[in-house]
Tab-separated table of C-alpha atoms in Angstrom:
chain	number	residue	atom	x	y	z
A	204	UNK	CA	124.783	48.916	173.614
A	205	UNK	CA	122.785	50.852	171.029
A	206	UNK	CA	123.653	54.042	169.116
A	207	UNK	CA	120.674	56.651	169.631
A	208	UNK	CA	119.408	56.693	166.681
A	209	UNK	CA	119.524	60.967	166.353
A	210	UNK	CA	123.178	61.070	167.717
A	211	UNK	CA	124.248	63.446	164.819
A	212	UNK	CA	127.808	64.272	166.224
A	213	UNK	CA	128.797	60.474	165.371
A	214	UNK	CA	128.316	61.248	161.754
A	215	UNK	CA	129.906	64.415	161.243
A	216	UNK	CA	132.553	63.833	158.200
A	217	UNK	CA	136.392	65.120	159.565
A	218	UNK	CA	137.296	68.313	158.592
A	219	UNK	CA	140.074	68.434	155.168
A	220	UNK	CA	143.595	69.809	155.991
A	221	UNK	CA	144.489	73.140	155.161
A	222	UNK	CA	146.136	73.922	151.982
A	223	UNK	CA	149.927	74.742	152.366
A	224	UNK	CA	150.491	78.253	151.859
A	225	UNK	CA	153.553	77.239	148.647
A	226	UNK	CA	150.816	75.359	146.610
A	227	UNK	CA	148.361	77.276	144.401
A	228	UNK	CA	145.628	75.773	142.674
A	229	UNK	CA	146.440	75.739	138.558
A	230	UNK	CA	143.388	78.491	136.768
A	231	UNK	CA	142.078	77.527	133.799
A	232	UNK	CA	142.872	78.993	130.502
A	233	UNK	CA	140.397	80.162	128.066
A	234	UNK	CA	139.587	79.078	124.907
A	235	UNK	CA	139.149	82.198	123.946
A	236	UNK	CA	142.314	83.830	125.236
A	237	UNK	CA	144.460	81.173	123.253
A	238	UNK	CA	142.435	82.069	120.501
A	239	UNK	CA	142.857	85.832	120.481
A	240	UNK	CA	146.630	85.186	121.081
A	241	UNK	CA	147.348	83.136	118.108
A	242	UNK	CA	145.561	85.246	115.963
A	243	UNK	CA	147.866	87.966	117.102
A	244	UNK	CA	151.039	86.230	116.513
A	245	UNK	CA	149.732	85.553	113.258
A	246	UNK	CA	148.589	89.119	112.407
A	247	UNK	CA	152.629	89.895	113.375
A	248	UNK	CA	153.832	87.435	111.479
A	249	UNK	CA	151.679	88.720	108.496
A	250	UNK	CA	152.840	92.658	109.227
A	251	UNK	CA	156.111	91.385	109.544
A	252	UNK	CA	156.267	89.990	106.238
A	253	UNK	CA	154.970	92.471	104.378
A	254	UNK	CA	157.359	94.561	105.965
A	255	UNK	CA	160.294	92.857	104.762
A	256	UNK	CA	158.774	92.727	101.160
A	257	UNK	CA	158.494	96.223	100.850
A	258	UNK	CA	161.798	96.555	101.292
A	259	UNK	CA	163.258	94.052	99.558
A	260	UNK	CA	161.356	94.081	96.200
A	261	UNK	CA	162.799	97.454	95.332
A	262	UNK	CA	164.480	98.482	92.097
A	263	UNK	CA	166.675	101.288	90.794
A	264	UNK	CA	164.922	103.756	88.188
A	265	UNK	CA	166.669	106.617	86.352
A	266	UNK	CA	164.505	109.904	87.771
A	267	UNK	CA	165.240	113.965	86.350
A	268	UNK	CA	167.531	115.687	88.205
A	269	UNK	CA	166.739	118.945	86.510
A	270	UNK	CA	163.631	120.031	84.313
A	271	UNK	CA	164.525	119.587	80.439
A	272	UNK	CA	162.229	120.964	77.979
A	273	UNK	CA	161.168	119.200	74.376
A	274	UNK	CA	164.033	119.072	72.342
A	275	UNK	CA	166.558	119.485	74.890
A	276	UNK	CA	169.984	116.533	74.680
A	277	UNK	CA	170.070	114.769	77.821
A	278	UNK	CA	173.435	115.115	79.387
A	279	UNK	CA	174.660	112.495	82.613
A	280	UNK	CA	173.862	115.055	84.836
A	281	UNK	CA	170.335	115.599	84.218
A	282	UNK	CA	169.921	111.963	85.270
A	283	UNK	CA	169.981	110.098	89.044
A	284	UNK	CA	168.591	107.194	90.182
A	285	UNK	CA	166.098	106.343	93.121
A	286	UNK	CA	164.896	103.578	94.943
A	287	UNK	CA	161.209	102.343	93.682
A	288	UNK	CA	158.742	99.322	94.289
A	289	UNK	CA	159.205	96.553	91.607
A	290	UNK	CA	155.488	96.804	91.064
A	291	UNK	CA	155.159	100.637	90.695
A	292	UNK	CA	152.604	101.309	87.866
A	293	UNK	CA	154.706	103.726	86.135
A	294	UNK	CA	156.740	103.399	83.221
A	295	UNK	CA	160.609	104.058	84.183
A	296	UNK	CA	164.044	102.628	82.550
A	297	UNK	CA	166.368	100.880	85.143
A	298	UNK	CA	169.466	101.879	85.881
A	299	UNK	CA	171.461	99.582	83.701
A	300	UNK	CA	169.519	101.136	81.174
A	301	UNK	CA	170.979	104.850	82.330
A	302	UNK	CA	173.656	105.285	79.793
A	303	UNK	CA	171.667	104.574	76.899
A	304	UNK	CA	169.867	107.384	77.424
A	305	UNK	CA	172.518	110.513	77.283
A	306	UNK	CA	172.418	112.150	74.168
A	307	UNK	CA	168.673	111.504	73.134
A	308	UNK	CA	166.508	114.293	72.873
A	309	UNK	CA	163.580	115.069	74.924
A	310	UNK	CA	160.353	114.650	72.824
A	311	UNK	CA	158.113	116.076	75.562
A	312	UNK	CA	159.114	118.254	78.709
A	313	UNK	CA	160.514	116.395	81.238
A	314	UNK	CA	160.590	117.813	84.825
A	315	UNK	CA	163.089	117.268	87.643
A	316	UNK	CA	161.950	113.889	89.641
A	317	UNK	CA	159.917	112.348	86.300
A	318	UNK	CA	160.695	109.357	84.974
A	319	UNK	CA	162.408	109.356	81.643
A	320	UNK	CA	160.946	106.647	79.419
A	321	UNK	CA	161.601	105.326	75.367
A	322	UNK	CA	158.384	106.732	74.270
A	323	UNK	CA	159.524	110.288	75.727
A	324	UNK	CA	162.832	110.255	74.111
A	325	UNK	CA	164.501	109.811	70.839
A	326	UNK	CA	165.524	112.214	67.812
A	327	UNK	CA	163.076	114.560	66.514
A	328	UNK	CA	162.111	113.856	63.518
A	329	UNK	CA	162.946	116.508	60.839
A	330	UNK	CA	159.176	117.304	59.126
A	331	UNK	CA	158.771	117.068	55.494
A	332	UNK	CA	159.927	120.282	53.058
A	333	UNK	CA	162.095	121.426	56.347
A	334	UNK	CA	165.861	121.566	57.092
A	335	UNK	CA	167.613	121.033	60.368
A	336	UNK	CA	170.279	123.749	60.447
A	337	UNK	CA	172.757	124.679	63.303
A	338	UNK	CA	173.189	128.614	64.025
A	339	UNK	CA	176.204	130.264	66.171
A	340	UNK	CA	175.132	133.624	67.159
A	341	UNK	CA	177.242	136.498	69.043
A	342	UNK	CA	176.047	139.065	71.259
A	343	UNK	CA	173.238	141.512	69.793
A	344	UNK	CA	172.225	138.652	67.114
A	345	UNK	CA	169.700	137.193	69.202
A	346	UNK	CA	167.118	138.292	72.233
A	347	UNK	CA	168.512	137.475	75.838
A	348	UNK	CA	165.547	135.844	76.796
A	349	UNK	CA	164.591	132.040	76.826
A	350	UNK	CA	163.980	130.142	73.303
A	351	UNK	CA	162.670	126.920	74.521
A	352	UNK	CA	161.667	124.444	71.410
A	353	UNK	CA	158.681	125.615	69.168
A	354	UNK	CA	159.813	129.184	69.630
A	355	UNK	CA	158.588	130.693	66.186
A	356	UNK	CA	162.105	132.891	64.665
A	357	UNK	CA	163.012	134.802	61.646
A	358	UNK	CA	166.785	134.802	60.303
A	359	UNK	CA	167.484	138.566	58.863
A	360	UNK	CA	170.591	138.759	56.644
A	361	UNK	CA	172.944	141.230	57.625
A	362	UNK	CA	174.694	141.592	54.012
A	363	UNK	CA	174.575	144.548	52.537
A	364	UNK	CA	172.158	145.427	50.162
A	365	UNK	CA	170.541	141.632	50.873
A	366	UNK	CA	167.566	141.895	53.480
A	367	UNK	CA	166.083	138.701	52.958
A	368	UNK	CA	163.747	137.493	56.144
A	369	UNK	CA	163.210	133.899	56.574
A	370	UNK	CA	160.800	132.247	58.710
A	371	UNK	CA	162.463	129.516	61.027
A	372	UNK	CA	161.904	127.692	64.389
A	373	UNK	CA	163.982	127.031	67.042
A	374	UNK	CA	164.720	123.326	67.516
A	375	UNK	CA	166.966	123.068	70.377
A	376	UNK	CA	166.904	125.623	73.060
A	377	UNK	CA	170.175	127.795	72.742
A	378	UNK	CA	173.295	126.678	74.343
A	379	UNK	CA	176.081	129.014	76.036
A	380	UNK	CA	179.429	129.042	74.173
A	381	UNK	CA	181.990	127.733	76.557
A	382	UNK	CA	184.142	131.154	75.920
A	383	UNK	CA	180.520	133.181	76.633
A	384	UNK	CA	180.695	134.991	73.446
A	385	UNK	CA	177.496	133.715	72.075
A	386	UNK	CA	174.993	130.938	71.749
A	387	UNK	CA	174.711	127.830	69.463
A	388	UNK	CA	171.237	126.449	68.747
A	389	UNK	CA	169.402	124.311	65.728
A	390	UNK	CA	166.455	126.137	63.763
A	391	UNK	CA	164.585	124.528	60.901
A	392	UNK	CA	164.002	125.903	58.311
A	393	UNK	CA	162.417	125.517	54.343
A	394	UNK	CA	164.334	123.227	52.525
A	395	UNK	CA	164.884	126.316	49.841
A	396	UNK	CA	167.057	128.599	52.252
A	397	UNK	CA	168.788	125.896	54.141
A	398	UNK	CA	171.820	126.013	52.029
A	399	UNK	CA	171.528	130.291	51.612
A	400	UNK	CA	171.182	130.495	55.761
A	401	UNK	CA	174.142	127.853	56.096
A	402	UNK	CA	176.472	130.266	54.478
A	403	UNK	CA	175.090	133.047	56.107
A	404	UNK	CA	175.729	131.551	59.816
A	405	UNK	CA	179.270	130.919	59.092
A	406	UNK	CA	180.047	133.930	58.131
A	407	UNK	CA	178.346	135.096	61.085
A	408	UNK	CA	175.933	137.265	58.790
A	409	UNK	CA	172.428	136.172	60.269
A	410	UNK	CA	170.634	137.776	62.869
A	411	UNK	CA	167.316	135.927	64.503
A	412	UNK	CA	164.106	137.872	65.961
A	413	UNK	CA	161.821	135.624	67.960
A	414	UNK	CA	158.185	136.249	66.728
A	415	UNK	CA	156.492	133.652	68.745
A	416	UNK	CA	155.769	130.252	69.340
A	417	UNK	CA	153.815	127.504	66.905
């Protein structure tokens, strides 16, 4: 017997079988995703080693504690030491280098949290036709205020019947006598009086007038 020739139920393909509700279909990734992903890991990895770099290439300088001003003697406790990058582009001594550098003298001022360097320290040098000479000076022999370096002075004689003047300048900024009776500092002065003003301090008959500063 023959098929009819339009019998379109015959050929009708069987329906597929539901998918179990447990099984899910796999989505694709993208390309782009994976890509944006391992550039971030990257980018961490990056941050994370710089990170670690900054804090391990770190040295230890010798920084001011307190301000000093030129001609000042650096004493241990004007110096401390921080924490700074190895590649800082500033000249500091480390701190193995720390001791060497009590009892210098400050050739420039040198503020609290600067960096003491050679070039800023050293002794200063005595200038030609000049004498370095070291004064001790009581109460009433001196002005009460500040005499920082450079301070332009005159040494009066206080014998009697000699009232010399010489012109002088301070050196080193006065110091406090541990007993407070009086100050110690270093003047210089011409090469002529030197020995006239050294006999004059210790026999404590020099008083000093500050007249400026050169």
């Amino acid at each position: 017997m023959l098929r009819p020739a339009n019998d379109e139920s015959s050929e009708q393909v069987p329906p597929l079988p539901a998918r179990p509700d447990g099984v899910q279909l796999r989505a694709r990734r993208s390309p782009r995703l994976i890509a944006v992903g391992v550039l971030c890991v990257v980018l961490s990895a990056l941050g994370a080693a710089a990170l670690y770099n900054s804090t391990v290439n770190h040295v230890s300088a010798v920084v001011m504690t307190r301000d000093l001003q030129r001609g000042d003697t650096i004493q241990p406790e004007d110096l401390g030491i921080v924490s700074v990058p190895q590649d800082l582009h500033v000249e500091f001594m480390t701190s193995e280098e720390m001791a060497s550098l009590v009892g210098q003298t400050a050739l420039s001022d040198l503020p609290a949290g600067a960096f003491p360097s050679a070039r800023l320290l050293g002794e200063e040098p005595i200038p030609a036709g000049q004498s370095l000479v070291g004064l001790r000076l009581g109460p009433g022999r001196m002005p009460s205020a500040p005499l920082p370096p450079g301070t332009a002075v005159q040494l009066v004689s206080l014998v009697e019947g000699d009232s010399s003047v010489t012109d002088a300048a301070v050196s080193s900024a006065p110091l406090l006598l541990d007993d407070g009776t009086g100050y110690t500092l270093d003047v210089l002065v011409p090469d002529e009086r030197a020995h006239a003003l050294a006999v004059l301090a210790a026999a404590d008959q020099l008083a000093l007038i500050a007249v400026g500063t050169i």
